[in-house]
């Protein structure tokens, strides 16, 4: 396993030199944030990002994310243009030596929470989600808590997207996903890039929008849509783990060769669909992080790992879920678990 940490670029209050000081973290997960969704990432911009990271003695390991344009997800007439651009971006990433790209296929909204500063009993803050609260929110009024990502849609754009999606069923989304895979995967394979789809977070439909990357059955269906290693997964424990019926350890044993990227974090399930993000350690939440690490080790899995959302602790302020301190604790805890399990297996 290769331990990495997400870095949001030069505007990130967490710097590369901070990250370099976390033991065992050698890889960076990042992206180019100022290129409009759907446009080609030029090779020189990718090489510059890589160089900036290498200057600090780190490696650009994973791109998270190359976002998928809504026209592709909706299957509109403009999708071929965006698919061609996406494939070109993958070719450029391959030329720069990048071998793993994370993306998602969630309509309109990426990860969604209802509270960004949920106060935990120990005085730390973390993100949380209460389904009833989410469903009472109106996406058109902009009263959603959308951490860590910027949808950049105006009210009119959002209205028009939601209107179009009203006619798109789950099956339509599957069809559009297959069309996308058929369009980009040959380029990914040729460029030596493993694509790693991120599960939907939370893993069920919200605001009436379909979501399909949600459980084992659907992951199997997804992998069969383009049945080659380059069509793989980001196995995000905190996203899939919201549903008790999702057995993460079983998923790791079912498709170890198709998991290219592991997001490992813990959550505490509060109700059927509600949860709070916790510290990474097993006892802090509902997920067996030890068992998850053990499963990866048993499979002799060698992909990229990153600690995921951290709580805000020790008075840190910053990007929700992506502060330095708790993610550094998470990385260190995970590295310790991996070392212990690997040495005793
Ligand atoms: C949240 C992240 C997601 C993820 C995208 C992948 O913290 O895990 O925003 O980057 O869904 O495209």
mmCIF file of C-alpha atoms and ligand atoms in Angstrom:
data_model
loop_
_atom_site.group_PDB
_atom_site.id
_atom_site.type_symbol
_atom_site.label_atom_id
_atom_site.label_comp_id
_atom_site.label_asym_id
_atom_site.label_seq_id
_atom_site.Cartn_x
_atom_site.Cartn_y
_atom_site.Cartn_z
ATOM 1 C CA UNK A 1 0.000 0.000 0.000
ATOM 2 C CA UNK A 2 1.104 3.511 -0.760
ATOM 3 C CA UNK A 3 0.001 6.121 1.774
ATOM 4 C CA UNK A 4 -1.131 9.431 0.320
ATOM 5 C CA UNK A 5 -2.830 12.634 1.433
ATOM 6 C CA UNK A 6 -5.156 14.972 -0.430
ATOM 7 C CA UNK A 7 -3.840 18.448 -1.193
ATOM 8 C CA UNK A 8 -6.028 21.174 -2.697
ATOM 9 C CA UNK A 9 -3.210 23.084 -4.374
ATOM 10 C CA UNK A 10 -1.408 26.282 -3.487
ATOM 11 C CA UNK A 11 -4.545 27.824 -1.902
ATOM 12 C CA UNK A 12 -4.822 24.956 0.561
ATOM 13 C CA UNK A 13 -4.012 26.090 4.129
ATOM 14 C CA UNK A 14 -2.436 22.643 4.539
ATOM 15 C CA UNK A 15 0.874 22.924 2.712
ATOM 16 C CA UNK A 16 3.043 20.317 1.053
ATOM 17 C CA UNK A 17 5.700 20.863 3.691
ATOM 18 C CA UNK A 18 3.137 20.075 6.407
ATOM 19 C CA UNK A 19 2.213 16.897 4.593
ATOM 20 C CA UNK A 20 5.834 15.870 4.128
ATOM 21 C CA UNK A 21 6.249 15.794 7.891
ATOM 22 C CA UNK A 22 3.602 13.104 8.363
ATOM 23 C CA UNK A 23 5.438 9.779 8.668
ATOM 24 C CA UNK A 24 4.906 7.351 5.799
ATOM 25 C CA UNK A 25 2.977 9.787 3.586
ATOM 26 C CA UNK A 26 4.859 9.979 0.297
ATOM 27 C CA UNK A 27 2.117 10.504 -2.258
ATOM 28 C CA UNK A 28 -0.128 13.439 -3.017
ATOM 29 C CA UNK A 29 -3.683 13.292 -4.258
ATOM 30 C CA UNK A 30 -4.608 16.462 -6.091
ATOM 31 C CA UNK A 31 -6.188 18.018 -9.159
ATOM 32 C CA UNK A 32 -6.179 21.115 -11.327
ATOM 33 C CA UNK A 33 -9.009 23.187 -9.953
ATOM 34 C CA UNK A 34 -9.237 26.164 -12.288
ATOM 35 C CA UNK A 35 -9.998 24.423 -15.563
ATOM 36 C CA UNK A 36 -13.743 24.456 -16.289
ATOM 37 C CA UNK A 37 -15.426 21.064 -16.052
ATOM 38 C CA UNK A 38 -15.390 19.404 -19.453
ATOM 39 C CA UNK A 39 -12.316 21.154 -20.863
ATOM 40 C CA UNK A 40 -9.069 19.329 -21.646
ATOM 41 C CA UNK A 41 -6.302 19.486 -19.031
ATOM 42 C CA UNK A 42 -3.217 20.599 -20.974
ATOM 43 C CA UNK A 43 -0.093 18.512 -20.522
ATOM 44 C CA UNK A 44 2.003 21.502 -19.391
ATOM 45 C CA UNK A 45 -0.434 22.277 -16.549
ATOM 46 C CA UNK A 46 -0.279 18.671 -15.395
ATOM 47 C CA UNK A 47 3.520 18.656 -15.552
ATOM 48 C CA UNK A 48 3.634 21.902 -13.552
ATOM 49 C CA UNK A 49 1.465 20.388 -10.797
ATOM 50 C CA UNK A 50 3.696 17.340 -10.741
ATOM 51 C CA UNK A 51 6.853 19.443 -10.584
ATOM 52 C CA UNK A 52 5.533 21.639 -7.741
ATOM 53 C CA UNK A 53 4.872 18.485 -5.720
ATOM 54 C CA UNK A 54 8.188 16.857 -6.586
ATOM 55 C CA UNK A 55 10.066 19.988 -5.537
ATOM 56 C CA UNK A 56 8.868 19.213 -2.011
ATOM 57 C CA UNK A 57 10.136 15.657 -2.222
ATOM 58 C CA UNK A 58 6.670 14.158 -2.689
ATOM 59 C CA UNK A 59 5.026 12.357 -5.624
ATOM 60 C CA UNK A 60 1.811 13.168 -7.455
ATOM 61 C CA UNK A 61 0.134 9.777 -7.086
ATOM 62 C CA UNK A 62 -3.571 10.122 -7.779
ATOM 63 C CA UNK A 63 -5.748 12.682 -9.509
ATOM 64 C CA UNK A 64 -8.942 13.297 -7.522
ATOM 65 C CA UNK A 65 -10.932 14.192 -9.497
ATOM 66 C CA UNK A 66 -11.296 14.690 -13.182
ATOM 67 C CA UNK A 67 -14.954 15.739 -12.938
ATOM 68 C CA UNK A 68 -17.507 14.324 -15.351
ATOM 69 C CA UNK A 69 -19.615 16.954 -17.112
ATOM 70 C CA UNK A 70 -23.350 16.858 -16.320
ATOM 71 C CA UNK A 71 -24.095 16.531 -20.059
ATOM 72 C CA UNK A 72 -22.398 13.124 -19.945
ATOM 73 C CA UNK A 73 -24.371 12.035 -16.894
ATOM 74 C CA UNK A 74 -27.602 13.303 -18.445
ATOM 75 C CA UNK A 75 -26.773 11.795 -21.839
ATOM 76 C CA UNK A 76 -27.423 14.973 -23.851
ATOM 77 C CA UNK A 77 -26.373 15.619 -27.435
ATOM 78 C CA UNK A 78 -23.269 17.431 -26.221
ATOM 79 C CA UNK A 79 -21.830 14.427 -24.426
ATOM 80 C CA UNK A 80 -19.597 13.234 -27.260
ATOM 81 C CA UNK A 81 -17.673 16.504 -27.164
ATOM 82 C CA UNK A 82 -17.098 16.195 -23.408
ATOM 83 C CA UNK A 83 -16.206 12.511 -23.644
ATOM 84 C CA UNK A 84 -13.610 13.274 -26.310
ATOM 85 C CA UNK A 85 -12.121 15.942 -24.039
ATOM 86 C CA UNK A 86 -12.146 13.596 -21.053
ATOM 87 C CA UNK A 87 -10.261 10.954 -23.051
ATOM 88 C CA UNK A 88 -7.734 13.592 -24.121
ATOM 89 C CA UNK A 89 -7.198 14.600 -20.481
ATOM 90 C CA UNK A 90 -6.575 10.950 -19.614
ATOM 91 C CA UNK A 91 -4.012 10.668 -22.413
ATOM 92 C CA UNK A 92 -2.231 13.765 -21.096
ATOM 93 C CA UNK A 93 -2.283 12.393 -17.542
ATOM 94 C CA UNK A 94 -0.819 9.143 -18.830
ATOM 95 C CA UNK A 95 1.961 11.050 -20.611
ATOM 96 C CA UNK A 96 2.783 12.699 -17.289
ATOM 97 C CA UNK A 97 3.081 9.270 -15.667
ATOM 98 C CA UNK A 98 -0.149 9.400 -13.657
ATOM 99 C CA UNK A 99 -1.647 5.934 -13.246
ATOM 100 C CA UNK A 100 -4.749 6.499 -11.123
ATOM 101 C CA UNK A 101 -7.716 8.847 -11.569
ATOM 102 C CA UNK A 102 -10.643 9.153 -9.181
ATOM 103 C CA UNK A 103 -14.014 10.487 -10.366
ATOM 104 C CA UNK A 104 -17.665 10.110 -9.537
ATOM 105 C CA UNK A 105 -20.933 9.792 -11.409
ATOM 106 C CA UNK A 106 -23.270 11.507 -8.938
ATOM 107 C CA UNK A 107 -25.820 13.783 -10.575
ATOM 108 C CA UNK A 108 -25.391 17.472 -9.612
ATOM 109 C CA UNK A 109 -24.245 17.000 -6.026
ATOM 110 C CA UNK A 110 -21.007 15.476 -4.850
ATOM 111 C CA UNK A 111 -20.747 14.583 -1.141
ATOM 112 C CA UNK A 112 -23.501 16.165 0.873
ATOM 113 C CA UNK A 113 -23.833 16.831 4.581
ATOM 114 C CA UNK A 114 -26.383 18.699 6.685
ATOM 115 C CA UNK A 115 -23.988 20.012 9.320
ATOM 116 C CA UNK A 116 -20.379 21.082 8.896
ATOM 117 C CA UNK A 117 -19.485 21.805 12.494
ATOM 118 C CA UNK A 118 -21.265 19.137 14.457
ATOM 119 C CA UNK A 119 -20.015 19.396 18.031
ATOM 120 C CA UNK A 120 -18.734 16.067 19.348
ATOM 121 C CA UNK A 121 -18.649 15.174 23.070
ATOM 122 C CA UNK A 122 -14.837 15.596 23.102
ATOM 123 C CA UNK A 123 -15.098 19.188 21.868
ATOM 124 C CA UNK A 124 -14.014 18.479 18.306
ATOM 125 C CA UNK A 125 -16.164 19.300 15.296
ATOM 126 C CA UNK A 126 -17.037 17.096 12.385
ATOM 127 C CA UNK A 127 -19.398 16.727 9.482
ATOM 128 C CA UNK A 128 -22.716 15.021 9.887
ATOM 129 C CA UNK A 129 -25.793 14.067 7.912
ATOM 130 C CA UNK A 130 -29.421 13.784 8.967
ATOM 131 C CA UNK A 131 -31.606 12.573 6.125
ATOM 132 C CA UNK A 132 -34.788 14.265 7.280
ATOM 133 C CA UNK A 133 -32.988 17.609 7.496
ATOM 134 C CA UNK A 134 -31.496 17.135 4.026
ATOM 135 C CA UNK A 135 -34.848 16.307 2.531
ATOM 136 C CA UNK A 136 -36.352 19.445 4.061
ATOM 137 C CA UNK A 137 -33.733 21.592 2.297
ATOM 138 C CA UNK A 138 -34.397 23.165 -1.048
ATOM 139 C CA UNK A 139 -31.423 22.910 -3.429
ATOM 140 C CA UNK A 140 -32.834 25.837 -5.390
ATOM 141 C CA UNK A 141 -32.680 28.117 -2.393
ATOM 142 C CA UNK A 142 -29.007 27.364 -1.894
ATOM 143 C CA UNK A 143 -29.560 26.395 1.724
ATOM 144 C CA UNK A 144 -27.572 23.177 1.463
ATOM 145 C CA UNK A 145 -24.370 22.509 3.364
ATOM 146 C CA UNK A 146 -21.982 21.547 0.633
ATOM 147 C CA UNK A 147 -18.541 21.041 2.076
ATOM 148 C CA UNK A 148 -15.274 20.781 0.264
ATOM 149 C CA UNK A 149 -16.587 21.207 -3.235
ATOM 150 C CA UNK A 150 -18.105 23.963 -5.194
ATOM 151 C CA UNK A 151 -20.973 23.131 -7.450
ATOM 152 C CA UNK A 152 -20.593 26.545 -9.140
ATOM 153 C CA UNK A 153 -24.119 26.362 -10.515
ATOM 154 C CA UNK A 154 -26.243 29.478 -10.625
ATOM 155 C CA UNK A 155 -29.828 29.164 -9.454
ATOM 156 C CA UNK A 156 -31.016 29.047 -13.082
ATOM 157 C CA UNK A 157 -28.513 26.368 -14.016
ATOM 158 C CA UNK A 158 -29.467 24.324 -10.986
ATOM 159 C CA UNK A 159 -33.153 24.669 -11.863
ATOM 160 C CA UNK A 160 -32.562 23.518 -15.400
ATOM 161 C CA UNK A 161 -30.383 20.593 -14.260
ATOM 162 C CA UNK A 162 -32.987 19.437 -11.769
ATOM 163 C CA UNK A 163 -35.695 19.710 -14.429
ATOM 164 C CA UNK A 164 -33.694 17.559 -16.844
ATOM 165 C CA UNK A 165 -32.845 14.987 -14.183
ATOM 166 C CA UNK A 166 -36.533 14.675 -13.303
ATOM 167 C CA UNK A 167 -36.840 12.602 -16.488
ATOM 168 C CA UNK A 168 -33.728 10.500 -15.894
ATOM 169 C CA UNK A 169 -34.259 7.214 -14.117
ATOM 170 C CA UNK A 170 -31.697 5.020 -12.425
ATOM 171 C CA UNK A 171 -31.648 2.788 -15.507
ATOM 172 C CA UNK A 172 -31.004 5.828 -17.718
ATOM 173 C CA UNK A 173 -28.084 6.759 -15.488
ATOM 174 C CA UNK A 174 -26.650 3.244 -15.882
ATOM 175 C CA UNK A 175 -27.000 3.565 -19.659
ATOM 176 C CA UNK A 176 -25.256 6.938 -19.645
ATOM 177 C CA UNK A 177 -22.516 5.558 -17.400
ATOM 178 C CA UNK A 178 -21.881 2.690 -19.818
ATOM 179 C CA UNK A 179 -21.733 5.116 -22.734
ATOM 180 C CA UNK A 180 -19.137 7.164 -20.827
ATOM 181 C CA UNK A 181 -17.057 4.092 -19.971
ATOM 182 C CA UNK A 182 -17.117 2.855 -23.565
ATOM 183 C CA UNK A 183 -15.961 6.310 -24.633
ATOM 184 C CA UNK A 184 -13.078 6.870 -22.206
ATOM 185 C CA UNK A 185 -11.795 3.474 -21.106
ATOM 186 C CA UNK A 186 -9.883 2.622 -24.314
ATOM 187 C CA UNK A 187 -7.943 5.885 -23.853
ATOM 188 C CA UNK A 188 -7.385 5.141 -20.159
ATOM 189 C CA UNK A 189 -6.085 1.661 -20.945
ATOM 190 C CA UNK A 190 -3.785 2.898 -23.657
ATOM 191 C CA UNK A 191 -2.476 5.663 -21.399
ATOM 192 C CA UNK A 192 -1.851 3.249 -18.516
ATOM 193 C CA UNK A 193 -4.362 5.011 -16.285
ATOM 194 C CA UNK A 194 -6.533 3.106 -13.835
ATOM 195 C CA UNK A 195 -9.894 4.764 -13.409
ATOM 196 C CA UNK A 196 -11.360 4.564 -9.907
ATOM 197 C CA UNK A 197 -15.002 5.551 -9.529
ATOM 198 C CA UNK A 198 -15.932 6.974 -6.133
ATOM 199 C CA UNK A 199 -19.112 5.676 -4.516
ATOM 200 C CA UNK A 200 -22.040 7.993 -4.015
ATOM 201 C CA UNK A 201 -21.931 9.791 -0.710
ATOM 202 C CA UNK A 202 -24.310 9.213 0.976
ATOM 203 C CA UNK A 203 -25.063 5.984 -0.904
ATOM 204 C CA UNK A 204 -28.740 6.560 -1.675
ATOM 205 C CA UNK A 205 -30.765 8.950 -3.854
ATOM 206 C CA UNK A 206 -31.070 12.503 -2.541
ATOM 207 C CA UNK A 207 -33.339 15.326 -3.744
ATOM 208 C CA UNK A 208 -35.011 12.885 -6.103
ATOM 209 C CA UNK A 209 -31.780 12.432 -8.085
ATOM 210 C CA UNK A 210 -30.741 8.900 -9.024
ATOM 211 C CA UNK A 211 -27.567 7.423 -7.484
ATOM 212 C CA UNK A 212 -26.190 4.048 -8.527
ATOM 213 C CA UNK A 213 -22.711 3.473 -7.050
ATOM 214 C CA UNK A 214 -24.129 2.473 -3.723
ATOM 215 C CA UNK A 215 -23.768 -1.217 -2.819
ATOM 216 C CA UNK A 216 -22.041 -4.498 -3.684
ATOM 217 C CA UNK A 217 -24.576 -5.605 -6.256
ATOM 218 C CA UNK A 218 -24.253 -2.299 -8.089
ATOM 219 C CA UNK A 219 -20.459 -2.313 -7.849
ATOM 220 C CA UNK A 220 -20.452 -5.737 -9.509
ATOM 221 C CA UNK A 221 -22.798 -4.447 -12.199
ATOM 222 C CA UNK A 222 -20.545 -1.402 -12.663
ATOM 223 C CA UNK A 223 -17.365 -3.466 -13.060
ATOM 224 C CA UNK A 224 -19.048 -5.673 -15.663
ATOM 225 C CA UNK A 225 -20.040 -2.643 -17.763
ATOM 226 C CA UNK A 226 -16.427 -2.532 -18.905
ATOM 227 C CA UNK A 227 -14.778 -5.635 -17.647
ATOM 228 C CA UNK A 228 -11.117 -4.723 -17.634
ATOM 229 C CA UNK A 229 -8.775 -3.773 -14.785
ATOM 230 C CA UNK A 230 -8.598 -0.112 -15.859
ATOM 231 C CA UNK A 231 -12.288 0.179 -14.962
ATOM 232 C CA UNK A 232 -11.977 0.120 -11.193
ATOM 233 C CA UNK A 233 -13.041 1.537 -7.874
ATOM 234 C CA UNK A 234 -12.200 4.007 -5.186
ATOM 235 C CA UNK A 235 -13.411 2.029 -2.201
ATOM 236 C CA UNK A 236 -14.523 4.712 0.224
ATOM 237 C CA UNK A 237 -15.377 3.143 3.560
ATOM 238 C CA UNK A 238 -17.096 6.227 4.946
ATOM 239 C CA UNK A 239 -19.421 6.560 1.954
ATOM 240 C CA UNK A 240 -20.443 2.924 1.513
ATOM 241 C CA UNK A 241 -20.333 2.250 5.245
ATOM 242 C CA UNK A 242 -23.275 4.545 5.954
ATOM 243 C CA UNK A 243 -25.507 1.595 5.093
ATOM 244 C CA UNK A 244 -25.160 -1.227 7.581
ATOM 245 C CA UNK A 245 -25.998 -3.684 4.810
ATOM 246 C CA UNK A 246 -22.760 -2.744 3.020
ATOM 247 C CA UNK A 247 -20.087 -5.192 4.165
ATOM 248 C CA UNK A 248 -16.836 -3.422 3.266
ATOM 249 C CA UNK A 249 -14.570 -6.312 4.243
ATOM 250 C CA UNK A 250 -16.492 -8.623 1.938
ATOM 251 C CA UNK A 251 -16.193 -6.062 -0.871
ATOM 252 C CA UNK A 252 -12.399 -5.942 -0.457
ATOM 253 C CA UNK A 253 -12.221 -9.726 -0.727
ATOM 254 C CA UNK A 254 -14.618 -9.772 -3.692
ATOM 255 C CA UNK A 255 -12.767 -7.399 -6.029
ATOM 256 C CA UNK A 256 -9.283 -6.685 -4.685
ATOM 257 C CA UNK A 257 -7.829 -6.338 -8.187
ATOM 258 C CA UNK A 258 -10.344 -3.719 -9.189
ATOM 259 C CA UNK A 259 -9.819 -1.439 -6.169
ATOM 260 C CA UNK A 260 -7.179 1.067 -7.201
ATOM 261 C CA UNK A 261 -7.667 3.625 -4.478
ATOM 262 C CA UNK A 262 -8.813 3.244 -0.868
ATOM 263 C CA UNK A 263 -10.353 6.067 1.131
ATOM 264 C CA UNK A 264 -10.300 4.866 4.712
ATOM 265 C CA UNK A 265 -12.263 6.695 7.396
ATOM 266 C CA UNK A 266 -14.790 5.946 10.090
ATOM 267 C CA UNK A 267 -18.349 7.153 10.628
ATOM 268 C CA UNK A 268 -20.841 6.579 13.415
ATOM 269 C CA UNK A 269 -24.225 5.451 12.159
ATOM 270 C CA UNK A 270 -26.932 7.212 14.125
ATOM 271 C CA UNK A 271 -30.060 6.021 12.370
ATOM 272 C CA UNK A 272 -30.861 4.160 9.207
ATOM 273 C CA UNK A 273 -29.469 6.931 6.977
ATOM 274 C CA UNK A 274 -27.923 9.360 9.474
ATOM 275 C CA UNK A 275 -24.299 9.530 10.510
ATOM 276 C CA UNK A 276 -21.524 11.606 12.021
ATOM 277 C CA UNK A 277 -17.919 11.516 10.857
ATOM 278 C CA UNK A 278 -15.560 10.397 13.619
ATOM 279 C CA UNK A 279 -11.858 9.879 14.244
ATOM 280 C CA UNK A 280 -10.393 7.035 12.189
ATOM 281 C CA UNK A 281 -9.912 4.531 14.993
ATOM 282 C CA UNK A 282 -12.226 1.495 14.998
ATOM 283 C CA UNK A 283 -13.699 2.163 18.456
ATOM 284 C CA UNK A 284 -14.632 5.734 17.520
ATOM 285 C CA UNK A 285 -17.255 4.744 14.972
ATOM 286 C CA UNK A 286 -19.307 1.962 13.435
ATOM 287 C CA UNK A 287 -16.715 0.581 11.007
ATOM 288 C CA UNK A 288 -14.124 -2.079 11.755
ATOM 289 C CA UNK A 289 -11.104 -0.193 10.445
ATOM 290 C CA UNK A 290 -8.767 -2.909 11.744
ATOM 291 C CA UNK A 291 -10.753 -5.556 9.849
ATOM 292 C CA UNK A 292 -10.715 -3.404 6.704
ATOM 293 C CA UNK A 293 -6.920 -2.971 6.836
ATOM 294 C CA UNK A 294 -6.521 -6.665 7.565
ATOM 295 C CA UNK A 295 -8.603 -7.540 4.512
ATOM 296 C CA UNK A 296 -6.370 -5.387 2.292
ATOM 297 C CA UNK A 297 -3.279 -7.039 3.770
ATOM 298 C CA UNK A 298 -4.706 -10.537 3.333
ATOM 299 C CA UNK A 299 -5.245 -9.717 -0.334
ATOM 300 C CA UNK A 300 -1.644 -8.432 -0.570
ATOM 301 C CA UNK A 301 -3.237 -5.343 -2.023
ATOM 302 C CA UNK A 302 -0.848 -2.705 -3.295
ATOM 303 C CA UNK A 303 -2.942 0.321 -4.249
ATOM 304 C CA UNK A 304 -3.083 3.902 -3.032
ATOM 305 C CA UNK A 305 -4.591 4.685 0.372
ATOM 306 C CA UNK A 306 -5.551 7.954 1.885
ATOM 307 C CA UNK A 307 -6.963 8.895 5.231
ATOM 308 C CA UNK A 308 -10.233 10.658 4.610
ATOM 309 C CA UNK A 309 -12.154 13.462 6.229
ATOM 310 C CA UNK A 310 -10.746 14.541 9.539
ATOM 311 C CA UNK A 311 -12.517 16.248 12.386
ATOM 312 C CA UNK A 312 -11.492 19.786 13.286
ATOM 313 C CA UNK A 313 -9.405 19.467 16.428
ATOM 314 C CA UNK A 314 -7.055 21.633 18.514
ATOM 315 C CA UNK A 315 -8.762 24.802 17.266
ATOM 316 C CA UNK A 316 -7.815 24.252 13.639
ATOM 317 C CA UNK A 317 -9.872 26.159 11.100
ATOM 318 C CA UNK A 318 -9.846 25.302 7.449
ATOM 319 C CA UNK A 319 -11.468 23.327 4.713
ATOM 320 C CA UNK A 320 -14.208 21.167 6.191
ATOM 321 C CA UNK A 321 -13.083 17.568 6.416
ATOM 322 C CA UNK A 322 -9.633 18.453 5.124
ATOM 323 C CA UNK A 323 -7.694 20.008 7.986
ATOM 324 C CA UNK A 324 -4.192 18.818 8.789
ATOM 325 C CA UNK A 325 -4.284 17.510 12.337
ATOM 326 C CA UNK A 326 -6.940 14.831 12.364
ATOM 327 C CA UNK A 327 -6.048 13.556 8.903
ATOM 328 C CA UNK A 328 -2.428 13.289 10.043
ATOM 329 C CA UNK A 329 -3.591 11.275 13.053
ATOM 330 C CA UNK A 330 -5.654 9.146 10.672
ATOM 331 C CA UNK A 331 -2.692 8.524 8.360
ATOM 332 C CA UNK A 332 -0.500 7.570 11.285
ATOM 333 C CA UNK A 333 -3.106 5.246 12.764
ATOM 334 C CA UNK A 334 -3.639 3.570 9.396
ATOM 335 C CA UNK A 335 0.111 3.236 8.758
ATOM 336 C CA UNK A 336 0.478 1.618 12.184
ATOM 337 C CA UNK A 337 -2.325 -0.815 11.491
ATOM 338 C CA UNK A 338 -0.873 -1.768 8.116
ATOM 339 C CA UNK A 339 2.585 -2.296 9.621
ATOM 340 C CA UNK A 340 1.271 -4.434 12.463
ATOM 341 C CA UNK A 341 -0.990 -6.559 10.304
ATOM 342 C CA UNK A 342 1.601 -7.030 7.558
ATOM 343 C CA UNK A 343 4.193 -8.168 10.106
ATOM 344 C CA UNK A 344 1.921 -10.661 11.790
ATOM 345 C CA UNK A 345 0.111 -12.247 8.841
HETATM 346 C C1 LIG B 1 -15.045 13.943 -0.497
HETATM 347 C C2 LIG B 1 -14.482 13.231 -1.624
HETATM 348 C C3 LIG B 1 -15.319 13.357 -2.866
HETATM 349 C C4 LIG B 1 -14.585 12.745 -4.020
HETATM 350 C C5 LIG B 1 -15.332 12.772 -5.294
HETATM 351 C C6 LIG B 1 -14.610 11.948 -6.314
HETATM 352 O O1 LIG B 1 -14.370 14.194 0.435
HETATM 353 O O2 LIG B 1 -14.258 11.918 -1.307
HETATM 354 O O3 LIG B 1 -15.574 14.701 -3.135
HETATM 355 O O4 LIG B 1 -13.396 13.448 -4.233
HETATM 356 O O5 LIG B 1 -16.604 12.304 -5.157
HETATM 357 O O6 LIG B 1 -14.948 12.400 -7.563
#
